[in-house]
CSV table of C-alpha atoms in Angstrom, one decimal:
chain,number,residue,atom,x,y,z
F,1,MET,CA,97.8,-96.3,-15.8
F,2,ASP,CA,100.9,-93.5,-14.9
F,3,GLU,CA,101.0,-92.8,-11.1
F,4,VAL,CA,101.3,-89.1,-10.2
F,5,ASN,CA,102.2,-89.4,-6.5
F,6,LYS,CA,101.0,-92.6,-4.2
F,7,TYR,CA,97.5,-90.9,-3.8
F,8,VAL,CA,96.9,-90.3,-7.5
F,9,VAL,CA,96.7,-92.1,-10.9
F,10,ARG,CA,96.1,-91.0,-14.1
F,11,ILE,CA,94.6,-93.5,-16.5
F,12,PRO,CA,95.1,-93.7,-20.1
F,13,ASP,CA,92.0,-91.4,-21.1
F,14,GLY,CA,94.2,-88.9,-19.0
F,15,THR,CA,91.5,-87.9,-16.1
F,16,LEU,CA,93.1,-88.7,-12.8
F,17,HIS,CA,91.8,-90.6,-10.1
F,18,LEU,CA,92.3,-90.7,-6.0
F,19,ASP,CA,93.0,-93.7,-4.0
F,20,LYS,CA,90.0,-95.0,-2.5
F,21,GLY,CA,91.6,-95.8,0.6
F,22,LEU,CA,92.5,-91.9,0.7
F,23,LYS,CA,89.0,-91.4,0.3
F,24,GLN,CA,88.0,-93.7,3.0
F,25,THR,CA,90.5,-92.0,6.0
F,26,LEU,CA,88.6,-88.6,5.2
F,27,VAL,CA,85.0,-89.6,5.4
F,28,LYS,CA,84.6,-88.2,8.8
F,29,TYR,CA,85.1,-85.0,7.9
F,30,ASN,CA,82.2,-85.2,5.4
F,31,SER,CA,80.9,-82.3,7.0
F,32,ASN,CA,83.9,-80.0,6.4
F,33,PRO,CA,84.6,-79.4,2.8
F,34,ASN,CA,87.7,-76.9,3.8
F,35,GLN,CA,88.9,-79.7,6.0
F,36,ILE,CA,88.8,-82.2,3.1
F,37,GLY,CA,90.2,-79.6,0.9
F,38,ARG,CA,93.4,-79.3,3.3
F,39,LEU,CA,94.1,-83.0,3.8
F,40,LEU,CA,93.8,-83.8,0.4
F,41,ALA,CA,96.3,-80.9,-0.8
F,42,ASP,CA,98.5,-82.5,1.7
F,43,ARG,CA,98.6,-85.4,0.4
F,44,ILE,CA,98.2,-85.0,-3.6
F,45,PHE,CA,100.9,-81.9,-3.8
F,46,THR,CA,104.7,-82.3,-3.0
F,47,LEU,CA,105.8,-80.1,-0.6
F,48,GLU,CA,107.6,-78.2,-3.1
F,49,GLU,CA,104.7,-77.3,-4.9
F,50,ARG,CA,103.0,-76.3,-1.4
F,51,LEU,CA,105.6,-73.9,-0.7
F,52,ASN,CA,105.8,-72.3,-4.0
F,53,GLY,CA,102.2,-72.5,-5.0
F,54,ASN,CA,98.7,-71.6,-4.3
F,55,CYS,CA,95.5,-72.2,-5.8
F,56,ASN,CA,95.1,-68.9,-8.3
F,57,GLY,CA,99.0,-68.7,-9.2
F,58,ILE,CA,98.6,-64.9,-7.5
F,59,MET,CA,101.0,-63.0,-5.2
F,60,GLY,CA,104.3,-64.3,-7.0
F,61,MET,CA,103.4,-67.9,-6.2
F,62,VAL,CA,103.2,-70.6,-8.9
F,63,GLN,CA,99.4,-71.9,-9.9
F,64,MET,CA,99.2,-75.2,-8.2
F,65,ASP,CA,98.4,-78.2,-11.1
F,66,LEU,CA,95.2,-77.7,-12.5
F,67,ASP,CA,94.5,-81.4,-13.0
F,68,ARG,CA,94.8,-82.0,-9.3
F,69,LEU,CA,93.0,-79.1,-7.9
F,70,GLN,CA,90.1,-80.1,-10.2
F,71,LEU,CA,90.1,-83.6,-9.0
F,72,LEU,CA,90.6,-82.3,-5.4
F,73,LYS,CA,87.3,-79.9,-6.3
F,74,VAL,CA,85.3,-82.9,-7.6
F,75,THR,CA,86.1,-85.1,-4.5
F,76,VAL,CA,85.0,-82.2,-2.3
F,77,PHE,CA,82.0,-81.5,-3.5
F,78,GLU,CA,81.2,-85.7,-4.2
F,79,MET,CA,82.3,-86.4,-0.4
F,80,CYS,CA,80.2,-83.4,1.3
F,81,ASN,CA,77.2,-83.8,-1.0
F,82,VAL,CA,77.7,-80.1,-2.1
F,83,SER,CA,74.6,-78.7,-4.1
F,84,TYR,CA,75.3,-77.1,-7.5
F,85,LEU,CA,73.9,-73.9,-5.9
F,86,GLU,CA,76.7,-73.6,-3.6
F,87,GLN,CA,79.7,-75.2,-5.2
F,88,LYS,CA,80.9,-71.9,-6.1
F,89,LYS,CA,80.7,-70.4,-2.8
F,90,VAL,CA,82.0,-73.5,-1.4
F,91,TRP,CA,85.0,-73.8,-3.9
F,92,HIS,CA,85.7,-70.7,-3.2
F,93,LYS,CA,86.1,-71.3,0.6
F,94,VAL,CA,88.0,-74.4,0.3
F,95,LYS,CA,90.7,-72.6,-2.1
F,96,GLN,CA,91.0,-70.1,0.6
F,97,ALA,CA,91.9,-72.8,3.5
F,98,ILE,CA,94.2,-74.6,1.0
F,99,ASP,CA,96.0,-71.2,0.3
F,100,ALA,CA,96.0,-70.4,4.0
F,101,SER,CA,97.5,-73.9,5.1
F,102,ASN,CA,100.2,-73.0,2.2
F,103,ARG,CA,101.0,-69.8,4.1
F,104,LYS,CA,101.2,-71.8,7.4
F,105,LEU,CA,103.4,-74.1,6.2
F,106,ARG,CA,106.0,-71.7,4.3
F,107,PHE,CA,106.0,-69.8,7.8
F,108,LYS,CA,107.2,-73.0,9.6
F,109,HIS,CA,109.9,-73.6,6.4
F,110,LYS,CA,111.8,-70.4,6.8
């Protein structure tokens, strides 16, 4: 296993797995996908990645790591029991929340 950071591990088949302890700390937010998305982004992306990137890589920013974004997406859907029909809409809102959090972080670090 290869540690991406202290919360994310890449197993030999190449897939990423989230630390179970982190998931347990987020259970209290399971009715709020945006909150879980922001909190996960805080933990699985470095400060540098968040200051220089966003979810889609637009507006002159670097796109955040797609593998970790996919892990975040799957985790949000699992924890919040998002139905297949709602996933596209929910994921759009979660990305907006993460990008807004990143903008706020950039503003603080000016």
